[in-house]
Coordinates of C-alpha atoms and ligand atoms in Angstrom, one line a residue:
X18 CA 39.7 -1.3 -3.0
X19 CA 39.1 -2.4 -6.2
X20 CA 37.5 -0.4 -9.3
X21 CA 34.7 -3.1 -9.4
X22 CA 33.5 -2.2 -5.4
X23 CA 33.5 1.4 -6.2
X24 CA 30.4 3.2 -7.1
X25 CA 28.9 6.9 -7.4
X26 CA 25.6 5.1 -5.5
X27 CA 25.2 2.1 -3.5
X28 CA 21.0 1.6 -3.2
X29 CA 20.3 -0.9 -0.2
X30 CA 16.3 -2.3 -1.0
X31 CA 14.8 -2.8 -4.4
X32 CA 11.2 -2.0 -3.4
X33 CA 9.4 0.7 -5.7
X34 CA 11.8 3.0 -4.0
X35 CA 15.0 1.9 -4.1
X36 CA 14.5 0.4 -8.2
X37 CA 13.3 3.2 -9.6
X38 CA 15.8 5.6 -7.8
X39 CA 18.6 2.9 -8.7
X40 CA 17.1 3.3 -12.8
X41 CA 17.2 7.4 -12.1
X42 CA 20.7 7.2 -11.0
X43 CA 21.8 5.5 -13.7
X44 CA 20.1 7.6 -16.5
X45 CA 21.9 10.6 -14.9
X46 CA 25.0 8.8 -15.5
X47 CA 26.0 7.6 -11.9
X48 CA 28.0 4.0 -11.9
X49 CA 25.0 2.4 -9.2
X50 CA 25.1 -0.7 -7.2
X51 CA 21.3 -2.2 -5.9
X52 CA 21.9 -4.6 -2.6
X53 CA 19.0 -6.6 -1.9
X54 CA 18.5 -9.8 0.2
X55 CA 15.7 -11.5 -2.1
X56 CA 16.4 -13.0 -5.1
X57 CA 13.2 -11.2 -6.4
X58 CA 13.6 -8.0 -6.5
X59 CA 10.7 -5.1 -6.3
X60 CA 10.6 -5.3 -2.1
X61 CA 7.2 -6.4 -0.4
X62 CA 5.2 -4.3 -3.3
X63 CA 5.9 -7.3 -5.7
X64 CA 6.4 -10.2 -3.8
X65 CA 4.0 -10.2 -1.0
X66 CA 2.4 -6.8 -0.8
X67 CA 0.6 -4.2 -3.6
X68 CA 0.4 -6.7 -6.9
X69 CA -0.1 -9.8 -5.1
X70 CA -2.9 -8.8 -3.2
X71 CA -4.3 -7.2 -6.0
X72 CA -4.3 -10.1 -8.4
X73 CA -6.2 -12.1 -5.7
X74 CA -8.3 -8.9 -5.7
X75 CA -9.3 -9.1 -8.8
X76 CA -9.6 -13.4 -9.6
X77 CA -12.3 -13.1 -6.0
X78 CA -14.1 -10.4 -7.4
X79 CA -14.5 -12.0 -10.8
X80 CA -15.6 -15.3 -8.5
X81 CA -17.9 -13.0 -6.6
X82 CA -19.6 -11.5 -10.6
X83 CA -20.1 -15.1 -11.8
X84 CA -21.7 -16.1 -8.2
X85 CA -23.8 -13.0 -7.7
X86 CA -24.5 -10.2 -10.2
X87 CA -23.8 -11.5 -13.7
X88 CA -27.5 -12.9 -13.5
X89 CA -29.0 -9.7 -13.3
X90 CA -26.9 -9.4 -17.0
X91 CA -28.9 -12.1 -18.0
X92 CA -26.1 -14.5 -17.7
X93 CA -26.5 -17.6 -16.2
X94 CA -23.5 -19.6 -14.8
X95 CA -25.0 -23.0 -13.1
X96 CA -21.9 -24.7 -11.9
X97 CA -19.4 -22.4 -10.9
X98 CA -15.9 -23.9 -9.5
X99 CA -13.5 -22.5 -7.6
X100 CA -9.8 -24.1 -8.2
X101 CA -7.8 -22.1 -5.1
X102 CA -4.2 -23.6 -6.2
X103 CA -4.8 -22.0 -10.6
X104 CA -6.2 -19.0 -8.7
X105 CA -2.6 -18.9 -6.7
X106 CA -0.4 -20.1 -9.4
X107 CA -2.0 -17.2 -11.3
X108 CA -0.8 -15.0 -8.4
X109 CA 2.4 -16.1 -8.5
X110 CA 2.8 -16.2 -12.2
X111 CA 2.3 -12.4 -12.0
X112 CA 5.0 -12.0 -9.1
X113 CA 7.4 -13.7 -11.1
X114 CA 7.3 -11.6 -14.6
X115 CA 6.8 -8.3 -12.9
X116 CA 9.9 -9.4 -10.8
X117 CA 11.8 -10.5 -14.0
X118 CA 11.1 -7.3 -15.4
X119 CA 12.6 -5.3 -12.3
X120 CA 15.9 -7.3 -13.4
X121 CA 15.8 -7.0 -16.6
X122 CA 15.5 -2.9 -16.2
X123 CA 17.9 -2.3 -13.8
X124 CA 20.1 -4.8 -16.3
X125 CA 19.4 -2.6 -19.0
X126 CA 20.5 0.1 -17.1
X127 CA 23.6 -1.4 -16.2
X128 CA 23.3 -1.3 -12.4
X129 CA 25.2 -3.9 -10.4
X130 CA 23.2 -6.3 -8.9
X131 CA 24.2 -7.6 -5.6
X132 CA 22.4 -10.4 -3.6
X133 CA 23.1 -9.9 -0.2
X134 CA 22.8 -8.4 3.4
X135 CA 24.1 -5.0 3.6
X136 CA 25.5 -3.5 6.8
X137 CA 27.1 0.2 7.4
X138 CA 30.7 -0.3 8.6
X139 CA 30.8 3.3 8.5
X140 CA 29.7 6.4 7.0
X141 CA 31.2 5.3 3.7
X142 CA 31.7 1.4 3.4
X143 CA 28.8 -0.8 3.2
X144 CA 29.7 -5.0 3.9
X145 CA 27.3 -7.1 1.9
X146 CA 27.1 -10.6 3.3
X147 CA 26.3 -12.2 0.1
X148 CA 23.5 -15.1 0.4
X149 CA 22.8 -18.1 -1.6
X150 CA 20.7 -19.2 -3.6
X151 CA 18.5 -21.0 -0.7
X152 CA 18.5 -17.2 1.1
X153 CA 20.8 -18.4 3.5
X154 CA 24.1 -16.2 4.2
X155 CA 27.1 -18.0 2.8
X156 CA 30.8 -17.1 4.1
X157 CA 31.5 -14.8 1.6
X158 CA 31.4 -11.0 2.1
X159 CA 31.8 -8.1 -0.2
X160 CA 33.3 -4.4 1.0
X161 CA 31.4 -1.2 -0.9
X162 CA 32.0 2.2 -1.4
X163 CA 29.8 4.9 -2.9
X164 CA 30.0 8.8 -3.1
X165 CA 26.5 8.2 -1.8
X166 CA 24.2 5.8 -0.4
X167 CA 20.0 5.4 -0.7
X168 CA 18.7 3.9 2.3
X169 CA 15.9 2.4 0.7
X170 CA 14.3 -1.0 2.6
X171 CA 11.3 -0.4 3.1
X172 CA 9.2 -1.7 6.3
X173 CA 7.8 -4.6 7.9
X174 CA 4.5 -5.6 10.0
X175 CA 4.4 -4.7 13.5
X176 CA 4.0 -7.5 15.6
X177 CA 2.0 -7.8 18.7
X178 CA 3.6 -9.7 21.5
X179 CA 0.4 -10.8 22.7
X180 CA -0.4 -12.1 19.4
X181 CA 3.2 -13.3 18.0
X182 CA 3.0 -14.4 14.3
X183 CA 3.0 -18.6 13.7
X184 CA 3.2 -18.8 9.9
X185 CA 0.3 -21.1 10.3
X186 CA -2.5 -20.0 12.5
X187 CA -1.7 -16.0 13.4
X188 CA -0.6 -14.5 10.6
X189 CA 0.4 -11.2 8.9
X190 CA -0.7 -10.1 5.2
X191 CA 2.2 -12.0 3.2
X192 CA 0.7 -15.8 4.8
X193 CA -2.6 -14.4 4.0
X194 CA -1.9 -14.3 0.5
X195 CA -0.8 -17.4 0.3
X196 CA -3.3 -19.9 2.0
X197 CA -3.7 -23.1 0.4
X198 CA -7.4 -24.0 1.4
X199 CA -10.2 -21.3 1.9
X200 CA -10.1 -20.4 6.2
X201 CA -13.7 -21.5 7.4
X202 CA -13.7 -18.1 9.6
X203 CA -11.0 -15.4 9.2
X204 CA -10.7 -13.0 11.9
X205 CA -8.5 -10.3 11.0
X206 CA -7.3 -7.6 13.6
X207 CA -7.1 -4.0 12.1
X208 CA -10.1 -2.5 9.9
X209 CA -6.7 -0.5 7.6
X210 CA -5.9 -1.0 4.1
X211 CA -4.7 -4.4 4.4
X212 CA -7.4 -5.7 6.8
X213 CA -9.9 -4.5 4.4
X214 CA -8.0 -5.6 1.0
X215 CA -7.3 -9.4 2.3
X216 CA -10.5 -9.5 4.4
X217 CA -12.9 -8.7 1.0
X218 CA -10.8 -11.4 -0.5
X219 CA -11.0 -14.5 1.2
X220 CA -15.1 -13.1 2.3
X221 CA -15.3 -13.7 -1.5
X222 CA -14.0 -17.1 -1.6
X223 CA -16.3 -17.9 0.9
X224 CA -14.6 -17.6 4.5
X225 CA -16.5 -16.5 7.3
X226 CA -14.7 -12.8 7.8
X227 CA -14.6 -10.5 11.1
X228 CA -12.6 -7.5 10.7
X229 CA -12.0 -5.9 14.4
X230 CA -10.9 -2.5 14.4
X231 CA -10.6 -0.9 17.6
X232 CA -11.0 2.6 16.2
X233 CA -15.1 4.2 15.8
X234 CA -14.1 3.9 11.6
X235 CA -12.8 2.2 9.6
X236 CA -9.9 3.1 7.4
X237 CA -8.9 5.5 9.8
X238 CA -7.0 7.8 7.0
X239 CA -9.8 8.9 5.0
X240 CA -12.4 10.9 4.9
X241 CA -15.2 10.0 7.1
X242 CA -17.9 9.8 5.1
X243 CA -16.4 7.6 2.4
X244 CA -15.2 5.7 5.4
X245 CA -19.2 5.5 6.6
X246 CA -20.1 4.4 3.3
X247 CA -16.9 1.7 3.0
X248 CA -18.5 0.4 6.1
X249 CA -22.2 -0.2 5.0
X250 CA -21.1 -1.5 1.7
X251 CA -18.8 -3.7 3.1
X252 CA -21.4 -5.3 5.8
X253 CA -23.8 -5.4 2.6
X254 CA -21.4 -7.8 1.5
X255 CA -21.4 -10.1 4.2
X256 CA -17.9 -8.9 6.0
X257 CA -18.8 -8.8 9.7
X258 CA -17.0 -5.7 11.2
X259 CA -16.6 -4.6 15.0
X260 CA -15.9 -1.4 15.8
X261 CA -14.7 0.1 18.9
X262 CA -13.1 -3.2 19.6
X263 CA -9.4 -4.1 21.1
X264 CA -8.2 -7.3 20.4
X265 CA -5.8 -8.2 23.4
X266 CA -3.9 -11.3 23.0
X267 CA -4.6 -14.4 20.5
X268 CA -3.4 -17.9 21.5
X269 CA -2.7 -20.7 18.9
X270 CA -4.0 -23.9 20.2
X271 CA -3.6 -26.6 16.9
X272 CA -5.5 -25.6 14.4
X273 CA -7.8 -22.8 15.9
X274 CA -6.6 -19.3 17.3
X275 CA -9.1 -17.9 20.8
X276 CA -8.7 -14.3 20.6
X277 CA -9.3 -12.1 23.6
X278 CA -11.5 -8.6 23.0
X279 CA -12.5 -5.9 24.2
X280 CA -15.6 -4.6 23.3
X281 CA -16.1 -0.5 23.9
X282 CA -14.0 -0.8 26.9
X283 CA -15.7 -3.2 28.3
X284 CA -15.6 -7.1 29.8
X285 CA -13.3 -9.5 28.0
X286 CA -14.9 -11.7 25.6
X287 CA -13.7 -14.6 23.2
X288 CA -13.6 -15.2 19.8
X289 CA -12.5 -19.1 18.3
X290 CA -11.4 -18.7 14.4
X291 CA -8.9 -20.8 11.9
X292 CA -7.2 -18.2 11.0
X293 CA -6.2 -14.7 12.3
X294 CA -4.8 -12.3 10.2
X295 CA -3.1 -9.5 12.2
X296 CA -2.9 -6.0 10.1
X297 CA -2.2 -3.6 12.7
X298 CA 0.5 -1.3 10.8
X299 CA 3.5 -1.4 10.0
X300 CA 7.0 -0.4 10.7
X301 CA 10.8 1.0 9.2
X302 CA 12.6 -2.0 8.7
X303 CA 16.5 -1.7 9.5
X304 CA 17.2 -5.1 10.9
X305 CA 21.0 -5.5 10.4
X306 CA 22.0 -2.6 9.1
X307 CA 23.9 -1.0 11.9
X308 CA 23.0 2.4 11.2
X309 CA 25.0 3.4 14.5
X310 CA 28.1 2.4 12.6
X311 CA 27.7 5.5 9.9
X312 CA 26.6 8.0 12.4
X313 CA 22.7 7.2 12.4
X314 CA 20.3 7.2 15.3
X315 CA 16.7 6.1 14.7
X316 CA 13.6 8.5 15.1
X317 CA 10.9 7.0 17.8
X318 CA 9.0 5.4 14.8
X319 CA 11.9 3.3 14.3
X320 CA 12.8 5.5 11.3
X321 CA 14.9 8.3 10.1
X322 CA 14.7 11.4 9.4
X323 CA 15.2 13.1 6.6
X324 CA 15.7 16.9 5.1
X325 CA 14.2 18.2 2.6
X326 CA 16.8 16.6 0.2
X327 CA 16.5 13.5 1.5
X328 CA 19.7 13.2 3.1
X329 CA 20.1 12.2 6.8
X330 CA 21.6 13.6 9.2
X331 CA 25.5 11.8 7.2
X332 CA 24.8 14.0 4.4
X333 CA 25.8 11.7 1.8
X334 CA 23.5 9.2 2.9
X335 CA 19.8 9.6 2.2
X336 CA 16.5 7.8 3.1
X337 CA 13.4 7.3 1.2
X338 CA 10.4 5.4 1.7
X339 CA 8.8 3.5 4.5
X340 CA 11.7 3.9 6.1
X341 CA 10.7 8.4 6.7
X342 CA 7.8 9.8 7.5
X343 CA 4.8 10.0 5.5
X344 CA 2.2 7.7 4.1
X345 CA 3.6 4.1 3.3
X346 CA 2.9 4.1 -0.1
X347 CA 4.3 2.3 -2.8
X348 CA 4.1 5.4 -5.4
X349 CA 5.3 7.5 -2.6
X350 CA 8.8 5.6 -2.3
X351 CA 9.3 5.5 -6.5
X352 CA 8.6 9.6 -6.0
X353 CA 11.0 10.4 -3.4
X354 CA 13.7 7.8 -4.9
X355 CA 13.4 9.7 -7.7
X356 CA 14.1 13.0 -6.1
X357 CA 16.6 11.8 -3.5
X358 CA 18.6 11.3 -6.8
X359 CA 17.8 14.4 -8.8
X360 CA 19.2 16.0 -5.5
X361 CA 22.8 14.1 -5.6
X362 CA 22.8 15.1 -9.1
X363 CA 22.5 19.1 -8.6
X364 CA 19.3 18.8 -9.6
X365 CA 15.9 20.1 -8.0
X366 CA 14.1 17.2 -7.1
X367 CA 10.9 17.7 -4.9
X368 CA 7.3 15.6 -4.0
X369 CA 4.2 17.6 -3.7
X370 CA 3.0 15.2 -0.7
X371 CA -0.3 17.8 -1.2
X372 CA -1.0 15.3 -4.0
X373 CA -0.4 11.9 -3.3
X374 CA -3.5 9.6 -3.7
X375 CA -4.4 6.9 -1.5
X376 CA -5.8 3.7 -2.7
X377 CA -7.6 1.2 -0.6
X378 CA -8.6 -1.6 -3.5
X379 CA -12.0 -3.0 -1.9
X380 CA -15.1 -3.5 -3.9
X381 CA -16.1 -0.9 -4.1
X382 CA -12.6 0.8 -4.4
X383 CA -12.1 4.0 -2.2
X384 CA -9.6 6.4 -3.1
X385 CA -8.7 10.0 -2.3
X386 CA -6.2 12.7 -2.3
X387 CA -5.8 16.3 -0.6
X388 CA -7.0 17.1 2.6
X389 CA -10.6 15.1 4.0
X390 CA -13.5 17.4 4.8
X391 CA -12.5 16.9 8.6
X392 CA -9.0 18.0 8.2
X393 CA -10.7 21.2 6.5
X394 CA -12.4 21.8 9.5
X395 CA -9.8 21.5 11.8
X396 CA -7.4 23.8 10.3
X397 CA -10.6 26.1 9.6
X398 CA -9.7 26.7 6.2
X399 CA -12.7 28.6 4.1
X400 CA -14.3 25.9 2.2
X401 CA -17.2 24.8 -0.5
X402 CA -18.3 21.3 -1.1
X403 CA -19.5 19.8 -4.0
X404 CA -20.9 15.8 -4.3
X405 CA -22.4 13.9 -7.0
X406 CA -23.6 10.1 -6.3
X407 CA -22.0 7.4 -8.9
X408 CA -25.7 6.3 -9.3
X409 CA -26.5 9.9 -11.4
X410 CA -24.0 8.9 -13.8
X411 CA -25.2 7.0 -17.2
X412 CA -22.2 4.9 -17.3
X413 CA -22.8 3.2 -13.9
X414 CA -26.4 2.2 -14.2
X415 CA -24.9 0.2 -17.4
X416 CA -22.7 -1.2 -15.8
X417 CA -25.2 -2.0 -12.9
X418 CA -22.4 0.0 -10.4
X419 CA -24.4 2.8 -8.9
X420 CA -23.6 2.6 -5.2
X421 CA -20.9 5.2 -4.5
X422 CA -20.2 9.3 -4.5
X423 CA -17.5 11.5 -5.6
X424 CA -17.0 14.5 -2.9
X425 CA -15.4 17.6 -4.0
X426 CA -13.7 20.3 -1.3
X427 CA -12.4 23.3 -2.9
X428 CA -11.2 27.0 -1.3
X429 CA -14.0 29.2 -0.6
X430 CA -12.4 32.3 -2.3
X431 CA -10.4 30.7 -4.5
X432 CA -11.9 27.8 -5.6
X433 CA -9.0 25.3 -5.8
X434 CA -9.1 21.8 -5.2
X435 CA -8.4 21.0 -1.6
X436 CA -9.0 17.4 -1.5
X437 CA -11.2 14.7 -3.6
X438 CA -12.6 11.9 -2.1
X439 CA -14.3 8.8 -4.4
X440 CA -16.2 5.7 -3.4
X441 CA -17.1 3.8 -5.8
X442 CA -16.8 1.1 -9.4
X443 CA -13.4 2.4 -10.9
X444 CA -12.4 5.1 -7.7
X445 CA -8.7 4.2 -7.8
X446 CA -8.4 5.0 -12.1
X447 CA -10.5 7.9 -11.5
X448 CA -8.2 9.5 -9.3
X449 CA -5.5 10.6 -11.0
X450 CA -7.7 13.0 -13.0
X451 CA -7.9 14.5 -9.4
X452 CA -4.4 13.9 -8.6
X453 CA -3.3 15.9 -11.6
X454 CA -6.1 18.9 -10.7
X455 CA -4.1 19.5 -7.6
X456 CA -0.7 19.3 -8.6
X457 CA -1.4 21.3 -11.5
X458 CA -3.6 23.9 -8.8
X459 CA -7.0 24.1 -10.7
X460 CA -10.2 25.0 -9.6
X461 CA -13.0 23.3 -9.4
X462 CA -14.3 25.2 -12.4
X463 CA -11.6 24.2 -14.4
X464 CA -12.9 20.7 -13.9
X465 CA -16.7 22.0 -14.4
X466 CA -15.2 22.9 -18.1
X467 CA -13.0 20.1 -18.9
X468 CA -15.0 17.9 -21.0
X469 CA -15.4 14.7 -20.5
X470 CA -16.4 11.5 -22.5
X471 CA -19.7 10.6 -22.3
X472 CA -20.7 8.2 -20.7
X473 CA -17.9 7.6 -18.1
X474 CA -17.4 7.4 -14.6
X475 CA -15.7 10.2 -14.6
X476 CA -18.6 12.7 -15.5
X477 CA -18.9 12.2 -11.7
X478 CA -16.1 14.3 -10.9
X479 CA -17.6 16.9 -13.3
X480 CA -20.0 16.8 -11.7
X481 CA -19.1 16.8 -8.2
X482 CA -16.5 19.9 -9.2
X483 CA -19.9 21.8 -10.9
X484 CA -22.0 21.1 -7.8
X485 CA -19.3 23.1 -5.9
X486 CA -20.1 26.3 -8.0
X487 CA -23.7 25.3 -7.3
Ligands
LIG529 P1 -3.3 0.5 8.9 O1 -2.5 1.5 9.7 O2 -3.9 0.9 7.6 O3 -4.5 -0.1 9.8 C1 -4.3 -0.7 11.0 C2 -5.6 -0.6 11.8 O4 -5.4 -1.5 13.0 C3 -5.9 0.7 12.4 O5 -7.1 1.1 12.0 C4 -5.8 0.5 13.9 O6 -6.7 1.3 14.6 C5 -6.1 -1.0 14.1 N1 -5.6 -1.6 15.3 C6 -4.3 -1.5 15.8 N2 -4.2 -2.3 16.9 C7 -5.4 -2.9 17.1 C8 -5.9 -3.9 18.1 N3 -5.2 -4.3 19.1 N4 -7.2 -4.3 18.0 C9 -8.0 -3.8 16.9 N5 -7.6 -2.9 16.0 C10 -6.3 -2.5 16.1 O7 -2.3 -0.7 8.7 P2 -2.3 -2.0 7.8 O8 -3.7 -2.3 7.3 O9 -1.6 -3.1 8.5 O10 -1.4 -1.5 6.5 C11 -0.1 -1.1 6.8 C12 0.4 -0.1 5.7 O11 0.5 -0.8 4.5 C13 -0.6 1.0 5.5 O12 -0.3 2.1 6.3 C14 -0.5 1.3 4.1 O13 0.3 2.4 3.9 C15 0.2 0.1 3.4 N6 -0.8 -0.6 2.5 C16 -1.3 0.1 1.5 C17 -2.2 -0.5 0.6 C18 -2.7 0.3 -0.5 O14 -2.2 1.3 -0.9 N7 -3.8 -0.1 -1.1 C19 -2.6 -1.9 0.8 C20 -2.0 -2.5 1.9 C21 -1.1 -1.9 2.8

């Protein structure tokens, strides 16, 4: 085999795990190869998943300022105008650089970028059907080798057979972010991250939004009472939300969707929308890899597993990501990428999953880290909780921000931080503060005596860590 095909690391995926891992590699010296089929690299985070969604996030919520609270400011805007196809191109603009900038780092780095599909042949060789520029395969085929391999692609929706995606009419998160006019009513099926994130966005540009989650909560994952409070503020702003309620098939039929519930258990009923997004989860995506080839068997989740190295159960080939277990997280990936490759180097590299915040970016945001006050329970761990609402906090009222609270649990005897929970204006920046308290193992006292600028949002941490001393 040729000089050029060899490598000390062949990466399959470019998300925010395999990039970042490809970078690390390189910076420790290792020759490294990145296989990925889209042209764009930086996986479903950039293209269709984490920035995308945000930047619609954040043009709708300046739409929804302008429409509704800048008045109260004293600002009057009489005609305001909503161009959907600038407020896209905007999104896309944003794909594009950050995208760029992927290519240009792992250029810098000197990595060897190969557009393709990647399949094991065995343990060692990976085939990469290269693709054109259109996406689709062309004839020609590339054999590499690698001391090791990152298995790093990521995930994809899980579809519902009795609600099998169109593109058009039932869709996942990716056509959500893309619809060129505004849906008249949105029904979206799954009260999650994305459910929540792409139903506040198009209830902001002005579609009719039901969110059905068949859960009692919503946002399942966190801790319940930020979850109760998601839930009121999100009704407050006009999102209609069922709870306790199944949806059990959705039929297309031209340019409506009837979706089939269950309310509570009970009779069937019928819901007619234009659009229904589907946001049920997602799952490891291996599509044509042929992991059997090299050795690998999949884990029930459609997964693998992993040691604490990151290696499978072919020792020189480790999996990161969406693709293991743990949270699907974007940050999560770029941390274990990181580590799967301080590990091939001889080097320690660990996550503290204790401290990996989770981000769900509704208005207002909700974010937390640690355990929830439930889990405390649960696992009967001796604990003391302190809160402290957003609407004590000088720096809110300015900013006319006041619903929300920051919850601090912290050990009984010990008083370290167990797990922070924030609702409110600013939650996800506000986080790392706590992020950085747990990995670091202080107490809430130590955050009682940190100082911190006055006025901020953050004073609410303070002072949620303070109320824990009483
Ligand atoms: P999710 O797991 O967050 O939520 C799915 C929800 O759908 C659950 O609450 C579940 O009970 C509900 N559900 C399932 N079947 C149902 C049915 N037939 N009828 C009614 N409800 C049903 O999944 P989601 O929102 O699709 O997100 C997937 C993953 O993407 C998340 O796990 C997250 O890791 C990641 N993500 C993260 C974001 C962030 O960090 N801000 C944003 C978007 C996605």
């Amino acid at each position: 085999m040729s000089e050029d095909n060899q490598f000390d690391l062949i990466v399959i995926g470019a998300g925010p795990g395999g990039y970042v891992a490809a970078v690390k590699a390189a910076q420790l010296g290792m020759k490294v190869a990145c296989v990925d089929k889209n042209d764009r690299l930086g996986g479903v985070c950039l293209n269709s998943g984490c920035i995308p969604s945000k930047a619609l996030l954040d043009s709708s919520e300046y739409y929804a300022l302008a429409k509704e609270s800048l008045s109260a400011h004293g600002i009057s805007c009489k005609e305001i105008d909503l161009n959907l196809s600038t407020l896209m191109n905007r999104k896309n603009e944003i794909i594009q650089q950050l995208t760029g900038n992927v290519r240009s780092l792992l250029e810098r780095h000197k990595v060897t970028i190969i557009r393709g599909m990647a399949s094991m042949l065995n343990p060692k060789d990976v085939e990469v059907t290269l693709l054109k520029e259109d996406g689709h395969a062309s004839s020609e085929k590339k054999i590499l080798t690698a001391k090791n391999i990152l298995l790093a692609t990521g995930s994809k929706p899980l579809e519902i057979n009795s609600m099998p995606f169109d593109g058009k009419t039932i869709v996942s998160a990716k056509d959500a972010l893309s619809f060129d006019k505004i849906p008249d009513h949105l029904v979206v099926v799954g009260g999650g991250y994305i459910g929540l994130e792409l139903g506040s966005v198009w209830c902001r540009l002005g579609s009719k939004v039901t969110v059905l989650e068949m859960l009692p909560s919503i946002a399942g994952v966190m801790d319940g009472q930020i979850s109760r409070t998601l839930l009121r503020l999100l009704k407050k702003q006009g999102i209609g939300i069922e709870l306790k309620t199944k949806v059990l098939k959705a039929e297309a039929e031209k340019e409506t969707v009837l979706v089939t519930i269950s309310k509570d258990g009970m009779e069937k009923e019928t819901i007619r929308c234009d659009k229904l997004l589907v946001a049920v989860g997602r799952k490891p995506l291996t599509d044509g890899l042929n992991l059997d080839r090299a050795g690998l068997q999949l884990n029930a989740s459609g997964g693998l597993d992993v040691d604490p190295f990151y290696r499978t159960a072919v020792k020189h080939i480790y999996a990161i990501g969406d693709l293991i277990p743990g949270p699907m997280l974007a940050h999560k990936a770029s941390a274990e990428g990181r580590a799967a490759v301080e590990n091939m180097a001889g080097l320690s590299g660990e996550v503290n999953y204790d401290a990996i915040p989770s981000i769900i970016y509704t208005f207002p945001e909700a974010a937390s880290v640690g355990l929830t006050e439930e889990q405390v329970k649960e696992r009967n761990i001796p604990c003391r909780k302190g809160t402290f609402p957003f609407s004590g906090t000088g720096r809110a009222r300015c900013l006319g921000e006041t619903e929300g609270l920051v919850k601090v649990l912290a050990h009984e005897k010990t008083g370290r931080l167990i797990g922070v929970h924030i609702i409110g204006a600013r939650a996800a920046d506000m986080i790392a503060e706590a992020v950085l308290a747990i990995e670091v193992g202080a107490s809430a006292e130590d955050i009682g005596r940190v100082i911190h600028g006055h006025p901020t949002f953050s004073e609410a941490f303070q002072e949620a860590a303070m109320a824990v001393q009483g």
